[in-house]
């Protein structure tokens, strides 16, 4: 006679499963049975209370790491200068434009007029695209440019971002070509990097606000200037190259976040502290049904893949944060900032997994691509999300059709909010 199977009875299932007297998998925010039945899923100890408690506030580029990401961080962290040196190439100082030099030649006069035109465009146009918060727009439009006059690296970053904006969307009355503005982007980018690096050796109350402002603008700049792909590559190799390029960009966002953190204590009591926080009271609603199903599918793959068993906790934390950084309908004000909250807390192992083209990591990138597409009307993001989804779909093996089909369906939909400018 076969032995009787015993099981442990749980009393922590959702109210709906208890009412129907069926076994609940106790998943949050909605169990699988309720998801499949499209029924509301509630718990006696509501998940939303814990959800709101843990995420009562979100900081843009100043978030706290989850336990999983902390445990996976390197035991000997780099200095801000070492991090920046590793992530951003070293440029030769030769062609850097000298903004503070007194012009003595006709070419320098011409170049200074270009700089003034770029600064004007930043204050009247580009600055309004950094944030959708009217309270913060004043800081980016008026306060930050004034601060840059005593911080040349910040001024070069402002001019590079303005040139990148003009390269993508040149004015109708402009006599300059997109190529002209792209050359200005490269020159000011080179100068900004060269001048910024030494500042990281001594972060203090005087340079703290400028370093933080530079970090935010540098992320926008980096996303707006992707490296062209080799036209001779095969379609699959182009997709792989783009994924690697995006992996570098996401790693840069994480690195710039780490670089800027030491500057935060130096201006928390000043006007600039407003740049830190996105006030939130917690998500008022769970993810959409289809998005939650896709994350559950990826979680199941994490649970069943023996090749990543040692990274299970890390992947779980990455996916959970992806839930939190998926903007809900009540978060229109800083939707872009919320999306970019995901990269800033990624544990180091994730970037290595992408380099290995691990299917689970690629599927997560596809989900992030959908989030980027949701804010694609920001000129400095544009169609990055759509390209990322298509590249991942090309590289994922069989068995991931549900994820790729969902992602492709979502990038066909237009962006559902209006950017600042």
mmCIF file of C-alpha atoms in Angstrom:
data_model
loop_
_atom_site.group_PDB
_atom_site.id
_atom_site.type_symbol
_atom_site.label_atom_id
_atom_site.label_comp_id
_atom_site.label_asym_id
_atom_site.label_seq_id
_atom_site.Cartn_x
_atom_site.Cartn_y
_atom_site.Cartn_z
ATOM 1 C CA UNK A 1 0.000 0.000 0.000
ATOM 2 C CA UNK A 2 1.580 3.301 -1.056
ATOM 3 C CA UNK A 3 2.422 5.681 1.743
ATOM 4 C CA UNK A 4 0.131 8.620 2.150
ATOM 5 C CA UNK A 5 1.499 11.981 1.029
ATOM 6 C CA UNK A 6 1.450 14.656 3.676
ATOM 7 C CA UNK A 7 1.478 18.374 3.063
ATOM 8 C CA UNK A 8 1.722 21.457 5.186
ATOM 9 C CA UNK A 9 -1.460 23.469 5.234
ATOM 10 C CA UNK A 10 -0.989 27.182 4.784
ATOM 11 C CA UNK A 11 -3.377 29.797 6.080
ATOM 12 C CA UNK A 12 -1.766 32.635 4.160
ATOM 13 C CA UNK A 13 -3.598 32.244 0.845
ATOM 14 C CA UNK A 14 -5.612 35.017 -0.755
ATOM 15 C CA UNK A 15 -9.195 35.690 0.273
ATOM 16 C CA UNK A 16 -10.578 34.595 -3.117
ATOM 17 C CA UNK A 17 -8.904 31.138 -2.980
ATOM 18 C CA UNK A 18 -10.003 30.690 0.613
ATOM 19 C CA UNK A 19 -13.561 31.491 -0.377
ATOM 20 C CA UNK A 20 -13.413 29.010 -3.279
ATOM 21 C CA UNK A 21 -11.579 26.456 -1.069
ATOM 22 C CA UNK A 22 -8.753 25.900 -3.547
ATOM 23 C CA UNK A 23 -5.001 25.854 -3.045
ATOM 24 C CA UNK A 24 -3.363 29.266 -3.447
ATOM 25 C CA UNK A 25 0.250 29.785 -4.530
ATOM 26 C CA UNK A 26 0.323 32.934 -2.328
ATOM 27 C CA UNK A 27 2.081 34.987 -5.001
ATOM 28 C CA UNK A 28 1.939 38.748 -4.664
ATOM 29 C CA UNK A 29 0.408 41.075 -5.668
ATOM 30 C CA UNK A 30 -1.911 38.524 -7.322
ATOM 31 C CA UNK A 31 -1.845 34.726 -7.138
ATOM 32 C CA UNK A 32 -1.799 32.703 -10.352
ATOM 33 C CA UNK A 33 -5.377 31.446 -9.952
ATOM 34 C CA UNK A 34 -6.732 34.985 -9.661
ATOM 35 C CA UNK A 35 -4.579 36.082 -12.554
ATOM 36 C CA UNK A 36 -5.934 33.311 -14.754
ATOM 37 C CA UNK A 37 -9.518 34.083 -13.724
ATOM 38 C CA UNK A 38 -8.895 37.851 -13.971
ATOM 39 C CA UNK A 39 -10.361 38.103 -10.481
ATOM 40 C CA UNK A 40 -9.374 40.657 -7.825
ATOM 41 C CA UNK A 41 -6.805 39.139 -5.477
ATOM 42 C CA UNK A 42 -6.660 40.387 -1.882
ATOM 43 C CA UNK A 43 -4.969 39.146 1.260
ATOM 44 C CA UNK A 44 -5.987 39.468 4.895
ATOM 45 C CA UNK A 45 -2.715 41.324 5.441
ATOM 46 C CA UNK A 46 -2.879 43.427 2.305
ATOM 47 C CA UNK A 47 0.227 43.275 0.162
ATOM 48 C CA UNK A 48 -0.249 46.866 -0.771
ATOM 49 C CA UNK A 49 0.568 47.943 2.795
ATOM 50 C CA UNK A 50 3.983 46.283 2.645
ATOM 51 C CA UNK A 51 4.385 47.564 -0.896
ATOM 52 C CA UNK A 52 3.751 51.136 0.176
ATOM 53 C CA UNK A 53 5.878 50.832 3.284
ATOM 54 C CA UNK A 54 8.945 49.632 1.402
ATOM 55 C CA UNK A 55 8.566 52.073 -1.489
ATOM 56 C CA UNK A 56 7.125 55.103 0.290
ATOM 57 C CA UNK A 57 9.592 57.227 -1.631
ATOM 58 C CA UNK A 58 11.825 56.767 -4.634
ATOM 59 C CA UNK A 59 15.023 58.698 -5.229
ATOM 60 C CA UNK A 60 16.254 59.443 -8.712
ATOM 61 C CA UNK A 61 19.967 58.583 -8.889
ATOM 62 C CA UNK A 62 20.126 58.245 -5.097
ATOM 63 C CA UNK A 63 18.277 55.026 -4.278
ATOM 64 C CA UNK A 64 19.158 52.518 -1.594
ATOM 65 C CA UNK A 65 20.276 49.073 -2.735
ATOM 66 C CA UNK A 66 18.223 45.992 -2.024
ATOM 67 C CA UNK A 67 19.797 43.320 0.224
ATOM 68 C CA UNK A 68 20.327 41.090 -2.795
ATOM 69 C CA UNK A 69 22.105 43.764 -4.790
ATOM 70 C CA UNK A 70 24.220 44.699 -1.787
ATOM 71 C CA UNK A 71 25.352 41.125 -1.224
ATOM 72 C CA UNK A 72 26.340 40.805 -4.858
ATOM 73 C CA UNK A 73 28.310 44.045 -4.923
ATOM 74 C CA UNK A 74 32.127 43.898 -5.063
ATOM 75 C CA UNK A 75 33.772 43.547 -1.658
ATOM 76 C CA UNK A 76 36.278 46.299 -2.469
ATOM 77 C CA UNK A 77 34.252 49.082 -4.079
ATOM 78 C CA UNK A 78 35.980 51.464 -6.448
ATOM 79 C CA UNK A 79 36.438 55.155 -5.812
ATOM 80 C CA UNK A 80 34.179 57.453 -7.862
ATOM 81 C CA UNK A 81 37.170 58.433 -9.994
ATOM 82 C CA UNK A 82 38.073 54.785 -10.700
ATOM 83 C CA UNK A 83 34.466 53.981 -11.614
ATOM 84 C CA UNK A 84 34.228 56.874 -14.042
ATOM 85 C CA UNK A 85 37.621 56.047 -15.541
ATOM 86 C CA UNK A 86 36.509 52.449 -16.178
ATOM 87 C CA UNK A 87 33.131 53.318 -17.682
ATOM 88 C CA UNK A 88 34.029 56.329 -19.811
ATOM 89 C CA UNK A 89 36.905 56.198 -22.307
ATOM 90 C CA UNK A 90 39.862 58.494 -21.827
ATOM 91 C CA UNK A 91 40.019 61.161 -24.516
ATOM 92 C CA UNK A 92 43.050 62.984 -25.786
ATOM 93 C CA UNK A 93 42.856 66.624 -24.695
ATOM 94 C CA UNK A 94 43.830 68.083 -28.063
ATOM 95 C CA UNK A 95 40.519 69.167 -29.685
ATOM 96 C CA UNK A 96 38.714 70.243 -26.500
ATOM 97 C CA UNK A 97 37.092 73.643 -27.053
ATOM 98 C CA UNK A 98 38.253 76.360 -24.680
ATOM 99 C CA UNK A 99 35.076 78.061 -23.512
ATOM 100 C CA UNK A 100 36.785 80.403 -21.060
ATOM 101 C CA UNK A 101 39.544 81.478 -23.443
ATOM 102 C CA UNK A 102 39.507 84.985 -24.901
ATOM 103 C CA UNK A 103 39.110 84.610 -28.662
ATOM 104 C CA UNK A 104 41.959 85.938 -30.760
ATOM 105 C CA UNK A 105 41.205 84.435 -34.151
ATOM 106 C CA UNK A 106 38.251 84.399 -36.480
ATOM 107 C CA UNK A 107 37.770 80.642 -36.009
ATOM 108 C CA UNK A 108 37.597 81.074 -32.231
ATOM 109 C CA UNK A 109 35.077 83.907 -32.657
ATOM 110 C CA UNK A 110 32.962 81.595 -34.780
ATOM 111 C CA UNK A 111 33.238 78.791 -32.270
ATOM 112 C CA UNK A 112 32.196 81.035 -29.373
ATOM 113 C CA UNK A 113 29.117 82.124 -31.284
ATOM 114 C CA UNK A 114 28.216 78.445 -31.642
ATOM 115 C CA UNK A 115 28.600 78.004 -27.887
ATOM 116 C CA UNK A 116 26.287 80.940 -27.174
ATOM 117 C CA UNK A 117 23.724 79.535 -29.601
ATOM 118 C CA UNK A 118 23.931 76.131 -27.873
ATOM 119 C CA UNK A 119 23.503 77.697 -24.433
ATOM 120 C CA UNK A 120 20.500 79.671 -25.658
ATOM 121 C CA UNK A 121 18.922 76.522 -27.065
ATOM 122 C CA UNK A 122 19.524 74.700 -23.773
ATOM 123 C CA UNK A 123 17.828 77.380 -21.662
ATOM 124 C CA UNK A 124 14.870 77.801 -24.025
ATOM 125 C CA UNK A 125 14.332 74.196 -25.133
ATOM 126 C CA UNK A 126 16.565 71.352 -23.940
ATOM 127 C CA UNK A 127 16.327 72.172 -20.221
ATOM 128 C CA UNK A 128 12.557 71.681 -20.386
ATOM 129 C CA UNK A 129 13.008 68.068 -21.508
ATOM 130 C CA UNK A 130 14.994 66.921 -18.458
ATOM 131 C CA UNK A 131 11.942 66.714 -16.219
ATOM 132 C CA UNK A 132 8.176 67.150 -16.462
ATOM 133 C CA UNK A 133 7.941 68.666 -12.991
ATOM 134 C CA UNK A 134 7.333 72.404 -13.276
ATOM 135 C CA UNK A 135 9.029 72.945 -9.906
ATOM 136 C CA UNK A 136 12.223 71.256 -11.112
ATOM 137 C CA UNK A 137 12.204 72.790 -14.598
ATOM 138 C CA UNK A 138 13.176 76.152 -13.135
ATOM 139 C CA UNK A 139 16.274 74.587 -11.567
ATOM 140 C CA UNK A 140 17.386 72.937 -14.817
ATOM 141 C CA UNK A 141 16.587 76.022 -16.889
ATOM 142 C CA UNK A 142 17.994 78.816 -14.727
ATOM 143 C CA UNK A 143 19.940 77.581 -11.691
ATOM 144 C CA UNK A 144 22.036 74.855 -13.317
ATOM 145 C CA UNK A 145 23.314 77.055 -16.196
ATOM 146 C CA UNK A 146 24.346 79.708 -13.681
ATOM 147 C CA UNK A 147 26.144 77.038 -11.650
ATOM 148 C CA UNK A 148 27.951 75.862 -14.787
ATOM 149 C CA UNK A 149 29.705 79.230 -15.227
ATOM 150 C CA UNK A 150 31.995 78.263 -12.338
ATOM 151 C CA UNK A 151 32.114 74.565 -13.309
ATOM 152 C CA UNK A 152 33.441 74.240 -16.890
ATOM 153 C CA UNK A 153 32.825 70.467 -17.034
ATOM 154 C CA UNK A 154 29.119 71.075 -16.346
ATOM 155 C CA UNK A 155 28.987 73.820 -18.985
ATOM 156 C CA UNK A 156 30.561 71.511 -21.578
ATOM 157 C CA UNK A 157 28.000 68.830 -20.682
ATOM 158 C CA UNK A 158 25.146 71.325 -21.107
ATOM 159 C CA UNK A 159 26.478 72.400 -24.502
ATOM 160 C CA UNK A 160 26.987 68.791 -25.623
ATOM 161 C CA UNK A 161 23.410 67.897 -24.652
ATOM 162 C CA UNK A 162 22.058 70.980 -26.427
ATOM 163 C CA UNK A 163 24.048 70.086 -29.568
ATOM 164 C CA UNK A 164 22.753 66.519 -29.427
ATOM 165 C CA UNK A 165 19.194 67.858 -29.187
ATOM 166 C CA UNK A 166 19.773 70.059 -32.244
ATOM 167 C CA UNK A 167 21.418 67.191 -34.147
ATOM 168 C CA UNK A 168 18.282 65.084 -33.727
ATOM 169 C CA UNK A 169 15.772 67.899 -34.185
ATOM 170 C CA UNK A 170 17.393 70.808 -36.045
ATOM 171 C CA UNK A 171 15.333 74.019 -36.253
ATOM 172 C CA UNK A 172 13.626 74.672 -39.556
ATOM 173 C CA UNK A 173 15.427 78.001 -39.926
ATOM 174 C CA UNK A 174 18.875 76.572 -39.125
ATOM 175 C CA UNK A 175 21.602 76.714 -41.771
ATOM 176 C CA UNK A 176 23.667 74.109 -39.927
ATOM 177 C CA UNK A 177 23.456 70.410 -40.736
ATOM 178 C CA UNK A 178 22.946 67.553 -38.328
ATOM 179 C CA UNK A 179 26.564 66.554 -38.980
ATOM 180 C CA UNK A 180 27.703 69.991 -37.777
ATOM 181 C CA UNK A 181 25.892 69.570 -34.465
ATOM 182 C CA UNK A 182 27.188 66.007 -34.057
ATOM 183 C CA UNK A 183 30.757 67.305 -34.323
ATOM 184 C CA UNK A 184 29.982 69.802 -31.552
ATOM 185 C CA UNK A 185 28.553 66.968 -29.441
ATOM 186 C CA UNK A 186 31.790 65.000 -29.714
ATOM 187 C CA UNK A 187 33.995 67.993 -28.929
ATOM 188 C CA UNK A 188 32.031 69.127 -25.880
ATOM 189 C CA UNK A 189 31.577 65.534 -24.684
ATOM 190 C CA UNK A 190 35.353 65.046 -24.815
ATOM 191 C CA UNK A 191 35.990 68.271 -22.913
ATOM 192 C CA UNK A 192 33.334 67.483 -20.287
ATOM 193 C CA UNK A 193 34.800 64.053 -19.555
ATOM 194 C CA UNK A 194 38.373 65.359 -19.352
ATOM 195 C CA UNK A 195 37.448 68.168 -16.950
ATOM 196 C CA UNK A 196 35.026 66.139 -14.840
ATOM 197 C CA UNK A 197 37.347 63.273 -13.947
ATOM 198 C CA UNK A 198 39.667 65.286 -11.611
ATOM 199 C CA UNK A 199 36.660 66.612 -9.669
ATOM 200 C CA UNK A 200 35.948 63.119 -8.367
ATOM 201 C CA UNK A 201 39.185 63.114 -6.404
ATOM 202 C CA UNK A 202 37.817 65.742 -4.037
ATOM 203 C CA UNK A 203 34.026 65.936 -3.739
ATOM 204 C CA UNK A 204 33.094 68.759 -1.371
ATOM 205 C CA UNK A 205 30.278 71.213 -0.608
ATOM 206 C CA UNK A 206 31.515 73.550 -3.339
ATOM 207 C CA UNK A 207 31.435 71.088 -6.240
ATOM 208 C CA UNK A 208 28.795 68.643 -4.943
ATOM 209 C CA UNK A 209 25.743 70.216 -6.658
ATOM 210 C CA UNK A 210 27.582 70.598 -9.975
ATOM 211 C CA UNK A 211 28.785 66.978 -9.868
ATOM 212 C CA UNK A 212 25.255 65.736 -9.273
ATOM 213 C CA UNK A 213 23.790 67.926 -12.039
ATOM 214 C CA UNK A 214 26.516 66.727 -14.399
ATOM 215 C CA UNK A 215 25.657 63.112 -13.576
ATOM 216 C CA UNK A 216 22.002 63.523 -14.505
ATOM 217 C CA UNK A 217 22.748 65.411 -17.730
ATOM 218 C CA UNK A 218 25.499 62.973 -18.680
ATOM 219 C CA UNK A 219 23.013 60.079 -18.557
ATOM 220 C CA UNK A 220 20.687 61.944 -20.944
ATOM 221 C CA UNK A 221 23.646 62.744 -23.187
ATOM 222 C CA UNK A 222 24.911 59.163 -23.253
ATOM 223 C CA UNK A 223 21.509 57.767 -24.192
ATOM 224 C CA UNK A 224 21.139 60.342 -26.952
ATOM 225 C CA UNK A 225 24.372 59.457 -28.770
ATOM 226 C CA UNK A 226 24.454 55.720 -29.612
ATOM 227 C CA UNK A 227 27.426 54.288 -31.499
ATOM 228 C CA UNK A 228 26.641 53.482 -35.158
ATOM 229 C CA UNK A 229 26.712 49.749 -35.956
ATOM 230 C CA UNK A 230 28.997 48.279 -38.597
ATOM 231 C CA UNK A 231 26.950 48.006 -41.800
ATOM 232 C CA UNK A 232 28.925 44.914 -42.830
ATOM 233 C CA UNK A 233 27.693 42.847 -39.895
ATOM 234 C CA UNK A 234 24.983 40.218 -40.340
ATOM 235 C CA UNK A 235 21.538 40.986 -38.898
ATOM 236 C CA UNK A 236 22.133 38.703 -35.921
ATOM 237 C CA UNK A 237 25.556 40.219 -35.242
ATOM 238 C CA UNK A 238 24.054 43.704 -35.436
ATOM 239 C CA UNK A 239 21.452 42.680 -32.851
ATOM 240 C CA UNK A 240 24.130 41.284 -30.573
ATOM 241 C CA UNK A 241 26.226 44.434 -30.965
ATOM 242 C CA UNK A 242 23.250 46.644 -30.106
ATOM 243 C CA UNK A 243 22.500 44.587 -26.994
ATOM 244 C CA UNK A 244 26.122 44.923 -25.898
ATOM 245 C CA UNK A 245 25.941 48.663 -26.568
ATOM 246 C CA UNK A 246 22.806 48.941 -24.422
ATOM 247 C CA UNK A 247 24.456 46.842 -21.716
ATOM 248 C CA UNK A 248 27.279 49.395 -21.663
ATOM 249 C CA UNK A 249 24.791 52.279 -21.486
ATOM 250 C CA UNK A 250 22.889 50.679 -18.607
ATOM 251 C CA UNK A 251 26.153 49.944 -16.819
ATOM 252 C CA UNK A 252 27.074 53.603 -17.301
ATOM 253 C CA UNK A 253 23.794 54.727 -15.730
ATOM 254 C CA UNK A 254 24.528 52.512 -12.741
ATOM 255 C CA UNK A 255 28.114 53.792 -12.570
ATOM 256 C CA UNK A 256 27.144 57.450 -12.833
ATOM 257 C CA UNK A 257 24.690 56.858 -9.988
ATOM 258 C CA UNK A 258 27.520 55.461 -7.851
ATOM 259 C CA UNK A 259 29.794 58.337 -8.839
ATOM 260 C CA UNK A 260 27.231 60.964 -7.860
ATOM 261 C CA UNK A 261 26.260 59.479 -4.485
ATOM 262 C CA UNK A 262 29.154 61.039 -2.521
ATOM 263 C CA UNK A 263 28.006 64.470 -3.706
ATOM 264 C CA UNK A 264 24.499 64.105 -2.252
ATOM 265 C CA UNK A 265 25.276 64.958 1.418
ATOM 266 C CA UNK A 266 26.829 68.249 0.309
ATOM 267 C CA UNK A 267 23.589 69.779 -0.968
ATOM 268 C CA UNK A 268 20.714 68.052 0.822
ATOM 269 C CA UNK A 269 19.990 71.251 2.734
ATOM 270 C CA UNK A 270 20.199 73.484 -0.334
ATOM 271 C CA UNK A 271 17.908 74.314 -3.219
ATOM 272 C CA UNK A 272 19.307 71.354 -5.147
ATOM 273 C CA UNK A 273 17.832 68.785 -2.758
ATOM 274 C CA UNK A 274 14.639 69.030 -4.826
ATOM 275 C CA UNK A 275 16.432 67.133 -7.597
ATOM 276 C CA UNK A 276 16.758 64.063 -5.391
ATOM 277 C CA UNK A 277 13.274 62.931 -4.541
ATOM 278 C CA UNK A 278 10.266 61.856 -6.485
ATOM 279 C CA UNK A 279 7.557 61.969 -3.822
ATOM 280 C CA UNK A 280 5.383 58.877 -3.896
ATOM 281 C CA UNK A 281 2.863 57.258 -1.617
ATOM 282 C CA UNK A 282 3.344 53.811 -3.078
ATOM 283 C CA UNK A 283 1.733 52.208 -6.079
ATOM 284 C CA UNK A 284 -2.034 52.443 -5.934
ATOM 285 C CA UNK A 285 -2.522 49.557 -8.343
ATOM 286 C CA UNK A 286 -0.694 46.367 -9.352
ATOM 287 C CA UNK A 287 0.941 45.810 -12.702
ATOM 288 C CA UNK A 288 -1.272 45.285 -15.696
ATOM 289 C CA UNK A 289 -2.383 41.679 -16.063
ATOM 290 C CA UNK A 290 -0.223 40.933 -19.105
ATOM 291 C CA UNK A 291 2.916 42.554 -17.643
ATOM 292 C CA UNK A 292 2.557 40.557 -14.417
ATOM 293 C CA UNK A 293 2.136 37.325 -16.391
ATOM 294 C CA UNK A 294 5.361 38.001 -18.321
ATOM 295 C CA UNK A 295 7.328 38.662 -15.139
ATOM 296 C CA UNK A 296 5.893 35.444 -13.667
ATOM 297 C CA UNK A 297 7.046 33.526 -16.755
ATOM 298 C CA UNK A 298 10.568 34.897 -16.365
ATOM 299 C CA UNK A 299 10.524 34.067 -12.648
ATOM 300 C CA UNK A 300 9.551 30.488 -13.459
ATOM 301 C CA UNK A 301 12.521 30.242 -15.819
ATOM 302 C CA UNK A 302 14.809 31.505 -13.045
ATOM 303 C CA UNK A 303 13.443 28.834 -10.714
ATOM 304 C CA UNK A 304 13.938 25.985 -13.185
ATOM 305 C CA UNK A 305 17.251 26.869 -14.868
ATOM 306 C CA UNK A 306 20.058 24.876 -13.177
ATOM 307 C CA UNK A 307 22.705 27.067 -14.837
ATOM 308 C CA UNK A 308 21.741 30.097 -12.708
ATOM 309 C CA UNK A 309 20.807 28.446 -9.427
ATOM 310 C CA UNK A 310 23.501 30.415 -7.582
ATOM 311 C CA UNK A 311 22.082 33.679 -8.952
ATOM 312 C CA UNK A 312 18.435 32.970 -8.169
ATOM 313 C CA UNK A 313 18.191 35.509 -5.341
ATOM 314 C CA UNK A 314 19.882 38.147 -7.473
ATOM 315 C CA UNK A 315 17.545 37.601 -10.408
ATOM 316 C CA UNK A 316 14.545 37.646 -8.076
ATOM 317 C CA UNK A 317 15.633 41.060 -6.768
ATOM 318 C CA UNK A 318 16.164 42.363 -10.313
ATOM 319 C CA UNK A 319 12.661 41.277 -11.349
ATOM 320 C CA UNK A 320 11.054 42.630 -8.216
ATOM 321 C CA UNK A 321 12.656 45.996 -8.820
ATOM 322 C CA UNK A 322 11.418 45.841 -12.404
ATOM 323 C CA UNK A 323 7.894 45.653 -10.945
ATOM 324 C CA UNK A 324 8.497 48.721 -8.794
ATOM 325 C CA UNK A 325 10.035 50.721 -11.668
ATOM 326 C CA UNK A 326 7.150 50.013 -14.027
ATOM 327 C CA UNK A 327 5.160 53.288 -13.944
ATOM 328 C CA UNK A 328 1.453 53.080 -13.146
ATOM 329 C CA UNK A 329 -1.204 55.375 -14.507
ATOM 330 C CA UNK A 330 -0.948 57.660 -11.457
ATOM 331 C CA UNK A 331 2.736 58.422 -12.038
ATOM 332 C CA UNK A 332 2.764 60.610 -15.135
ATOM 333 C CA UNK A 333 4.798 63.443 -13.608
ATOM 334 C CA UNK A 334 8.132 61.634 -13.416
ATOM 335 C CA UNK A 335 7.500 58.561 -15.538
ATOM 336 C CA UNK A 336 10.902 58.716 -17.249
ATOM 337 C CA UNK A 337 12.758 59.013 -13.956
ATOM 338 C CA UNK A 338 10.890 56.002 -12.556
ATOM 339 C CA UNK A 339 11.845 53.897 -15.592
ATOM 340 C CA UNK A 340 15.506 54.866 -15.173
ATOM 341 C CA UNK A 341 15.367 53.888 -11.507
ATOM 342 C CA UNK A 342 15.730 50.262 -12.602
ATOM 343 C CA UNK A 343 19.312 50.442 -13.952
ATOM 344 C CA UNK A 344 20.719 52.395 -10.995
ATOM 345 C CA UNK A 345 20.358 49.473 -8.581
ATOM 346 C CA UNK A 346 21.302 46.567 -10.855
ATOM 347 C CA UNK A 347 23.770 44.158 -9.244
ATOM 348 C CA UNK A 348 27.089 43.670 -11.103
ATOM 349 C CA UNK A 349 26.336 40.047 -12.040
ATOM 350 C CA UNK A 350 23.507 41.124 -14.347
ATOM 351 C CA UNK A 351 25.825 42.896 -16.778
ATOM 352 C CA UNK A 352 27.991 39.767 -16.982
ATOM 353 C CA UNK A 353 24.902 37.658 -17.682
ATOM 354 C CA UNK A 354 23.938 39.934 -20.574
ATOM 355 C CA UNK A 355 27.443 39.628 -22.015
ATOM 356 C CA UNK A 356 26.996 35.853 -21.926
ATOM 357 C CA UNK A 357 23.685 36.300 -23.779
ATOM 358 C CA UNK A 358 21.885 34.439 -20.995
ATOM 359 C CA UNK A 359 18.252 34.043 -22.149
ATOM 360 C CA UNK A 360 16.791 35.053 -18.776
ATOM 361 C CA UNK A 361 18.855 38.261 -18.732
ATOM 362 C CA UNK A 362 17.870 39.023 -22.326
ATOM 363 C CA UNK A 363 14.184 38.490 -21.527
ATOM 364 C CA UNK A 364 14.507 41.004 -18.682
ATOM 365 C CA UNK A 365 16.134 43.456 -21.097
ATOM 366 C CA UNK A 366 13.168 43.012 -23.455
ATOM 367 C CA UNK A 367 10.823 43.986 -20.620
ATOM 368 C CA UNK A 368 12.996 47.030 -19.907
ATOM 369 C CA UNK A 369 12.859 47.853 -23.615
ATOM 370 C CA UNK A 370 9.064 48.048 -23.340
ATOM 371 C CA UNK A 371 9.446 50.461 -20.418
ATOM 372 C CA UNK A 372 11.854 52.614 -22.430
ATOM 373 C CA UNK A 373 9.382 52.621 -25.317
ATOM 374 C CA UNK A 374 6.703 53.938 -22.965
ATOM 375 C CA UNK A 375 8.800 57.118 -22.591
ATOM 376 C CA UNK A 376 10.084 57.174 -26.183
ATOM 377 C CA UNK A 377 8.743 60.655 -26.852
ATOM 378 C CA UNK A 378 11.632 61.996 -24.815
ATOM 379 C CA UNK A 379 14.031 62.940 -27.601
ATOM 380 C CA UNK A 380 17.080 61.589 -25.724
ATOM 381 C CA UNK A 381 15.452 58.146 -25.483
ATOM 382 C CA UNK A 382 13.628 58.095 -28.827
ATOM 383 C CA UNK A 383 13.432 54.562 -30.323
ATOM 384 C CA UNK A 384 16.017 52.865 -28.074
ATOM 385 C CA UNK A 385 13.348 50.684 -26.442
ATOM 386 C CA UNK A 386 11.952 49.508 -29.758
ATOM 387 C CA UNK A 387 15.432 48.637 -31.067
ATOM 388 C CA UNK A 388 16.269 46.786 -27.856
ATOM 389 C CA UNK A 389 13.130 44.643 -28.026
ATOM 390 C CA UNK A 390 13.761 43.738 -31.670
ATOM 391 C CA UNK A 391 17.417 42.885 -30.972
ATOM 392 C CA UNK A 392 16.535 40.663 -28.008
ATOM 393 C CA UNK A 393 13.803 38.902 -30.016
ATOM 394 C CA UNK A 394 16.421 38.016 -32.616
ATOM 395 C CA UNK A 395 18.805 36.558 -30.023
ATOM 396 C CA UNK A 396 16.429 34.659 -27.734
ATOM 397 C CA UNK A 397 16.197 30.889 -28.408
ATOM 398 C CA UNK A 398 13.020 28.871 -28.770
ATOM 399 C CA UNK A 399 10.843 28.717 -25.706
ATOM 400 C CA UNK A 400 10.689 32.467 -25.177
ATOM 401 C CA UNK A 401 8.005 33.218 -27.754
ATOM 402 C CA UNK A 402 5.514 34.446 -25.141
ATOM 403 C CA UNK A 403 7.935 37.095 -23.899
ATOM 404 C CA UNK A 404 8.982 38.297 -27.340
ATOM 405 C CA UNK A 405 5.401 38.354 -28.651
ATOM 406 C CA UNK A 406 4.260 40.452 -25.678
ATOM 407 C CA UNK A 407 7.202 42.846 -26.039
ATOM 408 C CA UNK A 408 6.727 43.268 -29.796
ATOM 409 C CA UNK A 409 3.024 43.913 -29.308
ATOM 410 C CA UNK A 410 3.763 46.673 -26.796
ATOM 411 C CA UNK A 411 6.329 48.486 -28.919
ATOM 412 C CA UNK A 412 3.753 48.698 -31.715
ATOM 413 C CA UNK A 413 1.609 50.835 -29.441
ATOM 414 C CA UNK A 414 2.352 54.573 -29.419
ATOM 415 C CA UNK A 415 3.800 56.197 -26.341
ATOM 416 C CA UNK A 416 0.855 57.120 -24.096
ATOM 417 C CA UNK A 417 2.055 60.336 -22.518
ATOM 418 C CA UNK A 418 3.254 63.727 -23.664
ATOM 419 C CA UNK A 419 6.839 64.713 -22.820
ATOM 420 C CA UNK A 420 7.878 68.062 -21.410
ATOM 421 C CA UNK A 421 8.702 69.593 -24.792
#
